[in-house]
PDB file of C-alpha atoms and ligand atoms in Angstrom:
ATOM      1  CA  MET A   1     210.489  81.795  50.308  1.00  0.00           C
ATOM      2  CA  ARG A   2     209.727  85.046  52.118  1.00  0.00           C
ATOM      3  CA  LYS A   3     212.671  87.392  52.569  1.00  0.00           C
ATOM      4  CA  LYS A   4     213.361  88.231  56.205  1.00  0.00           C
ATOM      5  CA  VAL A   5     213.126  91.807  57.471  1.00  0.00           C
ATOM      6  CA  ILE A   6     215.224  92.921  60.429  1.00  0.00           C
ATOM      7  CA  ALA A   7     214.154  96.333  61.699  1.00  0.00           C
ATOM      8  CA  GLY A   8     215.862  98.172  64.544  1.00  0.00           C
ATOM      9  CA  ASN A   9     213.424 100.409  66.389  1.00  0.00           C
ATOM     10  CA  TRP A  10     215.531 102.970  68.190  1.00  0.00           C
ATOM     11  CA  LYS A  11     212.513 104.567  69.893  1.00  0.00           C
ATOM     12  CA  MET A  12     213.473 107.949  71.449  1.00  0.00           C
ATOM     13  CA  ASN A  13     217.195 107.220  71.614  1.00  0.00           C
ATOM     14  CA  LYS A  14     220.432 108.550  70.081  1.00  0.00           C
ATOM     15  CA  LEU A  15     221.500 112.062  69.207  1.00  0.00           C
ATOM     16  CA  LEU A  16     222.059 112.821  65.546  1.00  0.00           C
ATOM     17  CA  ASN A  17     225.828 112.313  65.551  1.00  0.00           C
ATOM     18  CA  GLU A  18     225.399 108.925  67.262  1.00  0.00           C
ATOM     19  CA  ALA A  19     222.767 107.916  64.732  1.00  0.00           C
ATOM     20  CA  GLU A  20     224.979 108.931  61.801  1.00  0.00           C
ATOM     21  CA  ASP A  21     227.974 107.082  63.250  1.00  0.00           C
ATOM     22  CA  PHE A  22     225.827 103.969  63.607  1.00  0.00           C
ATOM     23  CA  VAL A  23     224.795 103.991  59.948  1.00  0.00           C
ATOM     24  CA  THR A  24     228.375 104.687  58.873  1.00  0.00           C
ATOM     25  CA  ASP A  25     229.522 101.708  60.985  1.00  0.00           C
ATOM     26  CA  VAL A  26     227.000  99.180  59.686  1.00  0.00           C
ATOM     27  CA  LYS A  27     226.317 100.135  56.097  1.00  0.00           C
ATOM     28  CA  GLY A  28     229.322  98.368  54.585  1.00  0.00           C
ATOM     29  CA  ASP A  29     228.719  95.184  56.569  1.00  0.00           C
ATOM     30  CA  VAL A  30     225.019  94.432  56.216  1.00  0.00           C
ATOM     31  CA  PRO A  31     224.043  91.628  53.829  1.00  0.00           C
ATOM     32  CA  SER A  32     222.658  92.638  50.439  1.00  0.00           C
ATOM     33  CA  PHE A  33     219.018  93.696  50.197  1.00  0.00           C
ATOM     34  CA  ASP A  34     218.335  90.566  48.140  1.00  0.00           C
ATOM     35  CA  GLN A  35     219.308  88.420  51.118  1.00  0.00           C
ATOM     36  CA  VAL A  36     217.680  90.320  53.954  1.00  0.00           C
ATOM     37  CA  GLU A  37     215.941  93.674  54.378  1.00  0.00           C
ATOM     38  CA  THR A  38     217.760  95.812  56.913  1.00  0.00           C
ATOM     39  CA  VAL A  39     215.792  98.748  58.287  1.00  0.00           C
ATOM     40  CA  VAL A  40     216.831 101.403  60.789  1.00  0.00           C
ATOM     41  CA  VAL A  41     213.738 102.957  62.369  1.00  0.00           C
ATOM     42  CA  ALA A  42     214.848 106.312  63.726  1.00  0.00           C
ATOM     43  CA  PRO A  43     213.344 109.425  65.368  1.00  0.00           C
ATOM     44  CA  PHE A  44     211.896 112.000  62.944  1.00  0.00           C
ATOM     45  CA  THR A  45     214.714 114.508  63.456  1.00  0.00           C
ATOM     46  CA  HIS A  46     217.286 111.996  62.200  1.00  0.00           C
ATOM     47  CA  LEU A  47     215.477 110.642  59.158  1.00  0.00           C
ATOM     48  CA  HIS A  48     216.731 112.964  56.437  1.00  0.00           C
ATOM     49  CA  PRO A  49     220.414 112.848  57.412  1.00  0.00           C
ATOM     50  CA  LEU A  50     220.208 109.079  57.825  1.00  0.00           C
ATOM     51  CA  VAL A  51     218.654 108.598  54.396  1.00  0.00           C
ATOM     52  CA  GLN A  52     221.612 110.552  53.020  1.00  0.00           C
ATOM     53  CA  LYS A  53     224.137 108.519  55.045  1.00  0.00           C
ATOM     54  CA  ALA A  54     222.565 105.247  53.921  1.00  0.00           C
ATOM     55  CA  ALA A  55     222.258 106.250  50.246  1.00  0.00           C
ATOM     56  CA  GLY A  56     223.614 103.596  47.909  1.00  0.00           C
ATOM     57  CA  SER A  57     223.868 101.009  50.687  1.00  0.00           C
ATOM     58  CA  ASP A  58     221.623  98.117  51.698  1.00  0.00           C
ATOM     59  CA  VAL A  59     220.350  99.933  54.787  1.00  0.00           C
ATOM     60  CA  LYS A  60     216.834 101.347  54.469  1.00  0.00           C
ATOM     61  CA  ILE A  61     215.340 103.961  56.770  1.00  0.00           C
ATOM     62  CA  GLY A  62     211.988 103.808  58.541  1.00  0.00           C
ATOM     63  CA  ALA A  63     209.921 106.191  60.665  1.00  0.00           C
ATOM     64  CA  GLN A  64     208.330 105.259  63.993  1.00  0.00           C
ATOM     65  CA  ASN A  65     204.950 106.843  63.286  1.00  0.00           C
ATOM     66  CA  MET A  66     203.153 109.327  61.028  1.00  0.00           C
ATOM     67  CA  TYR A  67     199.735 110.962  60.636  1.00  0.00           C
ATOM     68  CA  HIS A  68     197.349 109.736  57.949  1.00  0.00           C
ATOM     69  CA  GLU A  69     196.640 113.067  56.184  1.00  0.00           C
ATOM     70  CA  ASP A  70     198.881 114.476  53.419  1.00  0.00           C
ATOM     71  CA  ASN A  71     199.084 117.988  54.905  1.00  0.00           C
ATOM     72  CA  GLY A  72     196.998 120.572  56.754  1.00  0.00           C
ATOM     73  CA  ALA A  73     196.296 121.998  60.196  1.00  0.00           C
ATOM     74  CA  PHE A  74     197.664 119.135  62.273  1.00  0.00           C
ATOM     75  CA  THR A  75     200.234 120.814  64.514  1.00  0.00           C
ATOM     76  CA  GLY A  76     203.020 118.505  65.578  1.00  0.00           C
ATOM     77  CA  GLU A  77     202.276 115.783  63.056  1.00  0.00           C
ATOM     78  CA  VAL A  78     204.342 114.422  60.163  1.00  0.00           C
ATOM     79  CA  SER A  79     202.691 113.185  56.964  1.00  0.00           C
ATOM     80  CA  PRO A  80     203.424 110.141  54.787  1.00  0.00           C
ATOM     81  CA  GLU A  81     204.094 112.506  51.897  1.00  0.00           C
ATOM     82  CA  MET A  82     206.802 114.247  53.928  1.00  0.00           C
ATOM     83  CA  LEU A  83     208.417 110.920  54.799  1.00  0.00           C
ATOM     84  CA  LYS A  84     208.399 109.723  51.202  1.00  0.00           C
ATOM     85  CA  ASP A  85     209.717 113.082  50.013  1.00  0.00           C
ATOM     86  CA  ILE A  86     212.925 112.679  52.035  1.00  0.00           C
ATOM     87  CA  GLY A  87     213.491 109.053  51.016  1.00  0.00           C
ATOM     88  CA  VAL A  88     212.018 107.092  53.922  1.00  0.00           C
ATOM     89  CA  ASP A  89     210.811 103.635  52.818  1.00  0.00           C
ATOM     90  CA  TYR A  90     209.171 102.049  55.878  1.00  0.00           C
ATOM     91  CA  VAL A  91     206.933 103.218  58.690  1.00  0.00           C
ATOM     92  CA  VAL A  92     206.146 101.461  61.979  1.00  0.00           C
ATOM     93  CA  LEU A  93     202.465 101.812  62.842  1.00  0.00           C
ATOM     94  CA  GLY A  94     200.558 101.005  66.019  1.00  0.00           C
ATOM     95  CA  HIS A  95     203.537 100.172  68.224  1.00  0.00           C
ATOM     96  CA  SER A  96     202.256  99.202  71.672  1.00  0.00           C
ATOM     97  CA  GLU A  97     203.966 102.247  73.200  1.00  0.00           C
ATOM     98  CA  ARG A  98     201.952 104.461  70.876  1.00  0.00           C
ATOM     99  CA  ARG A  99     198.775 102.564  71.655  1.00  0.00           C
ATOM    100  CA  GLU A 100     199.382 102.751  75.421  1.00  0.00           C
ATOM    101  CA  LEU A 101     200.946 106.187  75.824  1.00  0.00           C
ATOM    102  CA  PHE A 102     199.509 108.152  72.898  1.00  0.00           C
ATOM    103  CA  ALA A 103     196.010 106.720  72.519  1.00  0.00           C
ATOM    104  CA  GLU A 104     196.632 105.081  69.148  1.00  0.00           C
ATOM    105  CA  THR A 105     193.650 102.896  68.202  1.00  0.00           C
ATOM    106  CA  ASP A 106     192.993 100.140  65.677  1.00  0.00           C
ATOM    107  CA  GLU A 107     190.995 102.712  63.675  1.00  0.00           C
ATOM    108  CA  SER A 108     193.829 105.233  63.526  1.00  0.00           C
ATOM    109  CA  VAL A 109     196.277 102.462  62.633  1.00  0.00           C
ATOM    110  CA  ASN A 110     194.000 101.409  59.762  1.00  0.00           C
ATOM    111  CA  LYS A 111     193.877 104.971  58.396  1.00  0.00           C
ATOM    112  CA  LYS A 112     197.659 105.147  58.574  1.00  0.00           C
ATOM    113  CA  VAL A 113     198.081 101.802  56.813  1.00  0.00           C
ATOM    114  CA  HIS A 114     195.969 103.102  53.909  1.00  0.00           C
ATOM    115  CA  ALA A 115     197.950 106.344  53.878  1.00  0.00           C
ATOM    116  CA  SER A 116     201.231 104.429  53.783  1.00  0.00           C
ATOM    117  CA  PHE A 117     200.170 102.648  50.585  1.00  0.00           C
ATOM    118  CA  LYS A 118     198.996 105.903  49.043  1.00  0.00           C
ATOM    119  CA  HIS A 119     202.571 107.164  49.378  1.00  0.00           C
ATOM    120  CA  ASN A 120     204.425 103.947  48.663  1.00  0.00           C
ATOM    121  CA  LEU A 121     205.738 103.416  52.182  1.00  0.00           C
ATOM    122  CA  THR A 122     205.939  99.866  53.529  1.00  0.00           C
ATOM    123  CA  PRO A 123     203.960  99.620  56.773  1.00  0.00           C
ATOM    124  CA  ILE A 124     205.252  97.581  59.702  1.00  0.00           C
ATOM    125  CA  VAL A 125     202.045  97.089  61.666  1.00  0.00           C
ATOM    126  CA  CYS A 126     202.485  96.145  65.330  1.00  0.00           C
ATOM    127  CA  VAL A 127     200.035  93.881  67.117  1.00  0.00           C
ATOM    128  CA  GLY A 128     200.264  91.946  70.368  1.00  0.00           C
ATOM    129  CA  GLU A 129     198.536  91.061  73.581  1.00  0.00           C
ATOM    130  CA  SER A 130     199.160  92.306  77.115  1.00  0.00           C
ATOM    131  CA  ASP A 131     200.174  90.116  80.030  1.00  0.00           C
ATOM    132  CA  GLU A 132     196.629  90.177  81.432  1.00  0.00           C
ATOM    133  CA  GLN A 133     195.150  89.196  78.076  1.00  0.00           C
ATOM    134  CA  ARG A 134     197.569  86.287  77.775  1.00  0.00           C
ATOM    135  CA  GLU A 135     196.774  85.163  81.339  1.00  0.00           C
ATOM    136  CA  ALA A 136     193.069  85.310  80.487  1.00  0.00           C
ATOM    137  CA  ASP A 137     193.690  83.147  77.415  1.00  0.00           C
ATOM    138  CA  GLN A 138     192.625  85.956  75.090  1.00  0.00           C
ATOM    139  CA  ALA A 139     195.874  86.418  73.158  1.00  0.00           C
ATOM    140  CA  SER A 140     194.686  84.815  69.904  1.00  0.00           C
ATOM    141  CA  GLU A 141     191.441  86.742  69.715  1.00  0.00           C
ATOM    142  CA  VAL A 142     193.043  90.070  70.679  1.00  0.00           C
ATOM    143  CA  VAL A 143     195.664  89.693  67.964  1.00  0.00           C
ATOM    144  CA  GLU A 144     193.068  88.522  65.438  1.00  0.00           C
ATOM    145  CA  ALA A 145     190.933  91.612  66.044  1.00  0.00           C
ATOM    146  CA  GLN A 146     193.955  93.923  65.738  1.00  0.00           C
ATOM    147  CA  VAL A 147     195.053  92.338  62.458  1.00  0.00           C
ATOM    148  CA  LYS A 148     191.573  92.428  60.916  1.00  0.00           C
ATOM    149  CA  LYS A 149     191.005  96.057  61.832  1.00  0.00           C
ATOM    150  CA  ALA A 150     194.480  97.279  60.852  1.00  0.00           C
ATOM    151  CA  LEU A 151     194.268  95.719  57.380  1.00  0.00           C
ATOM    152  CA  GLU A 152     190.575  96.419  56.745  1.00  0.00           C
ATOM    153  CA  GLY A 153     189.850  97.600  53.198  1.00  0.00           C
ATOM    154  CA  LEU A 154     193.235  96.739  51.669  1.00  0.00           C
ATOM    155  CA  THR A 155     193.461  95.062  48.265  1.00  0.00           C
ATOM    156  CA  ASN A 156     195.256  91.727  47.940  1.00  0.00           C
ATOM    157  CA  GLU A 157     198.134  93.544  46.213  1.00  0.00           C
ATOM    158  CA  GLN A 158     198.497  95.764  49.265  1.00  0.00           C
ATOM    159  CA  VAL A 159     198.080  92.960  51.798  1.00  0.00           C
ATOM    160  CA  GLN A 160     200.994  91.066  50.300  1.00  0.00           C
ATOM    161  CA  ASP A 161     203.294  94.032  50.916  1.00  0.00           C
ATOM    162  CA  VAL A 162     202.341  94.508  54.566  1.00  0.00           C
ATOM    163  CA  ILE A 163     204.750  93.571  57.323  1.00  0.00           C
ATOM    164  CA  ILE A 164     203.086  92.646  60.607  1.00  0.00           C
ATOM    165  CA  ALA A 165     205.179  92.688  63.774  1.00  0.00           C
ATOM    166  CA  TYR A 166     203.812  90.357  66.423  1.00  0.00           C
ATOM    167  CA  GLU A 167     205.012  91.913  69.661  1.00  0.00           C
ATOM    168  CA  PRO A 168     203.567  90.517  72.894  1.00  0.00           C
ATOM    169  CA  ILE A 169     203.562  93.580  75.149  1.00  0.00           C
ATOM    170  CA  TRP A 170     204.898  91.642  78.124  1.00  0.00           C
ATOM    171  CA  ALA A 171     208.035  90.799  76.118  1.00  0.00           C
ATOM    172  CA  ILE A 172     208.914  94.336  74.973  1.00  0.00           C
ATOM    173  CA  GLY A 173     211.939  95.739  76.749  1.00  0.00           C
ATOM    174  CA  THR A 174     211.519  93.279  79.611  1.00  0.00           C
ATOM    175  CA  GLY A 175     214.128  90.669  78.743  1.00  0.00           C
ATOM    176  CA  LYS A 176     211.292  88.096  78.627  1.00  0.00           C
ATOM    177  CA  THR A 177     210.947  86.489  75.212  1.00  0.00           C
ATOM    178  CA  ALA A 178     208.097  84.332  74.002  1.00  0.00           C
ATOM    179  CA  THR A 179     209.347  80.806  73.379  1.00  0.00           C
ATOM    180  CA  ALA A 180     210.208  80.271  69.742  1.00  0.00           C
ATOM    181  CA  GLU A 181     207.326  77.768  69.505  1.00  0.00           C
ATOM    182  CA  ASP A 182     204.768  80.165  71.007  1.00  0.00           C
ATOM    183  CA  ALA A 183     205.970  83.043  68.852  1.00  0.00           C
ATOM    184  CA  ASN A 184     205.804  80.853  65.759  1.00  0.00           C
ATOM    185  CA  ALA A 185     202.304  79.650  66.609  1.00  0.00           C
ATOM    186  CA  MET A 186     201.038  83.219  66.904  1.00  0.00           C
ATOM    187  CA  CYS A 187     202.749  84.259  63.667  1.00  0.00           C
ATOM    188  CA  ALA A 188     201.088  81.282  61.915  1.00  0.00           C
ATOM    189  CA  HIS A 189     197.761  82.280  63.473  1.00  0.00           C
ATOM    190  CA  ILE A 190     198.203  85.798  62.080  1.00  0.00           C
ATOM    191  CA  ARG A 191     198.737  84.409  58.587  1.00  0.00           C
ATOM    192  CA  ASN A 192     195.587  82.299  58.932  1.00  0.00           C
ATOM    193  CA  VAL A 193     193.655  85.355  60.048  1.00  0.00           C
ATOM    194  CA  VAL A 194     194.876  87.173  56.936  1.00  0.00           C
ATOM    195  CA  LYS A 195     193.664  84.233  54.828  1.00  0.00           C
ATOM    196  CA  SER A 196     190.165  84.836  56.154  1.00  0.00           C
ATOM    197  CA  PHE A 197     189.934  88.156  54.271  1.00  0.00           C
ATOM    198  CA  ALA A 198     192.678  88.109  51.620  1.00  0.00           C
ATOM    199  CA  ASN A 199     193.609  85.552  49.015  1.00  0.00           C
ATOM    200  CA  GLU A 200     196.022  82.717  49.701  1.00  0.00           C
ATOM    201  CA  GLU A 201     198.824  84.224  47.628  1.00  0.00           C
ATOM    202  CA  ALA A 202     198.690  87.586  49.394  1.00  0.00           C
ATOM    203  CA  ALA A 203     198.574  85.931  52.820  1.00  0.00           C
ATOM    204  CA  ASN A 204     201.527  83.736  51.954  1.00  0.00           C
ATOM    205  CA  GLN A 205     203.616  86.685  50.788  1.00  0.00           C
ATOM    206  CA  LEU A 206     202.866  89.009  53.718  1.00  0.00           C
ATOM    207  CA  ARG A 207     205.665  88.922  56.269  1.00  0.00           C
ATOM    208  CA  VAL A 208     205.203  88.445  59.989  1.00  0.00           C
ATOM    209  CA  GLN A 209     208.028  89.537  62.269  1.00  0.00           C
ATOM    210  CA  TYR A 210     208.417  88.710  65.927  1.00  0.00           C
ATOM    211  CA  GLY A 211     209.400  91.430  68.397  1.00  0.00           C
ATOM    212  CA  GLY A 212     210.063  91.349  72.132  1.00  0.00           C
ATOM    213  CA  SER A 213     213.537  91.172  73.657  1.00  0.00           C
ATOM    214  CA  VAL A 214     215.124  89.741  70.516  1.00  0.00           C
ATOM    215  CA  LYS A 215     218.909  89.662  70.886  1.00  0.00           C
ATOM    216  CA  PRO A 216     221.913  87.912  69.343  1.00  0.00           C
ATOM    217  CA  ALA A 217     221.511  84.999  71.793  1.00  0.00           C
ATOM    218  CA  ASN A 218     217.965  84.114  70.721  1.00  0.00           C
ATOM    219  CA  VAL A 219     217.605  85.474  67.194  1.00  0.00           C
ATOM    220  CA  GLU A 220     218.662  82.334  65.344  1.00  0.00           C
ATOM    221  CA  GLU A 221     216.177  80.118  67.106  1.00  0.00           C
ATOM    222  CA  LEU A 222     213.376  82.611  66.491  1.00  0.00           C
ATOM    223  CA  LEU A 223     214.218  83.163  62.837  1.00  0.00           C
ATOM    224  CA  GLY A 224     214.568  79.414  62.332  1.00  0.00           C
ATOM    225  CA  GLN A 225     210.812  78.989  62.829  1.00  0.00           C
ATOM    226  CA  SER A 226     208.603  78.370  59.816  1.00  0.00           C
ATOM    227  CA  ASP A 227     206.338  81.412  60.234  1.00  0.00           C
ATOM    228  CA  ILE A 228     208.677  84.049  61.645  1.00  0.00           C
ATOM    229  CA  ASP A 229     209.865  86.260  58.799  1.00  0.00           C
ATOM    230  CA  GLY A 230     212.099  88.638  60.690  1.00  0.00           C
ATOM    231  CA  ALA A 231     212.357  90.690  63.838  1.00  0.00           C
ATOM    232  CA  LEU A 232     211.447  94.125  65.116  1.00  0.00           C
ATOM    233  CA  VAL A 233     214.098  94.893  67.687  1.00  0.00           C
ATOM    234  CA  GLY A 234     214.372  97.651  70.261  1.00  0.00           C
ATOM    235  CA  GLY A 235     217.186  97.435  72.823  1.00  0.00           C
ATOM    236  CA  ALA A 236     219.498  95.123  70.894  1.00  0.00           C
ATOM    237  CA  SER A 237     219.350  97.340  67.802  1.00  0.00           C
ATOM    238  CA  LEU A 238     221.063 100.268  69.499  1.00  0.00           C
ATOM    239  CA  LYS A 239     224.619  98.951  69.227  1.00  0.00           C
ATOM    240  CA  ALA A 240     226.113  98.438  65.780  1.00  0.00           C
ATOM    241  CA  ASP A 241     227.759  95.112  66.589  1.00  0.00           C
ATOM    242  CA  SER A 242     224.667  93.462  68.010  1.00  0.00           C
ATOM    243  CA  PHE A 243     222.470  94.904  65.241  1.00  0.00           C
ATOM    244  CA  LEU A 244     224.837  93.407  62.667  1.00  0.00           C
ATOM    245  CA  GLN A 245     224.579  90.001  64.337  1.00  0.00           C
ATOM    246  CA  LEU A 246     220.792  90.184  64.149  1.00  0.00           C
ATOM    247  CA  VAL A 247     220.853  91.135  60.497  1.00  0.00           C
ATOM    248  CA  GLU A 248     223.331  88.348  59.695  1.00  0.00           C
ATOM    249  CA  ALA A 249     220.946  85.853  61.267  1.00  0.00           C
ATOM    250  CA  GLY A 250     218.276  86.956  58.817  1.00  0.00           C
ATOM    251  CA  LYS A 251     220.208  85.770  55.759  1.00  0.00           C
TER     252      LYS A 251
HETATM  253  C1  PEP B   1     210.288  97.131  70.214  1.00  0.00           C
HETATM  254  O1  PEP B   1     210.612  98.251  70.519  1.00  0.00           O
HETATM  255  O2  PEP B   1     209.470  96.976  69.303  1.00  0.00           O
HETATM  256  C2  PEP B   1     210.876  96.000  70.930  1.00  0.00           C
HETATM  257  C3  PEP B   1     210.532  94.783  70.577  1.00  0.00           C
HETATM  258  O3  PEP B   1     211.775  96.283  71.932  1.00  0.00           O
HETATM  259  P1  PEP B   1     212.808  95.259  72.646  1.00  0.00           P
HETATM  260  O4  PEP B   1     213.508  94.513  71.550  1.00  0.00           O
HETATM  261  O5  PEP B   1     213.721  96.121  73.441  1.00  0.00           O
HETATM  262  O6  PEP B   1     211.981  94.320  73.481  1.00  0.00           O
END
């Protein structure tokens, strides 16, 4: 049985006091880490205070991006070593907004995935097709190529600790959700793709989340599918009460 992971991706939202209040509000109410992994994925400026707020609770903190080098002349970047140093445990890599707006590529995502393992951060690797690609019946092959490239060169031990977030771009922040059946089929496809380059055990342990307009009204149906191991959630993760409902559904 794979443990579900519910991660709230706040994107570029919330001021520090709002972020701290959120963690204070939810930390006593989230299920135990043994039941479900609860991750708050916050802007860089909030990470250290949030790690401190969440200390001793079942809420873990994630970053929304990082660079792949440990340190050096990379103005404006944040390294995996810096994230680990302040107690961050997860990092979202290759979100479609980063791919579309900040020229993130499969190659850069792959470098970052390797860097995350070097520093003991759990990567949440985002993949997903655009509307045009889905219309052109290319969704499966686009996602397959993204998965293969992002995980290239990992050992089986590393593959089993990866979290992949399948996020069809047309469903992100649009209110349109993939049907539970379609989302499940793509998550199962992703696991089969992983089996083509990693061993069966690693592929069966790796978790595949769904993301794209997940909310309290649809989370149970999505998480009830055989191959959906959690959710990466934007909009509905911003309010403590709806985030708590999502996390509860992951138990
Ligand atoms: C996301 O940011 O990864 C996301 C899925 O957003 P939303 O839930 O708002 O669609």
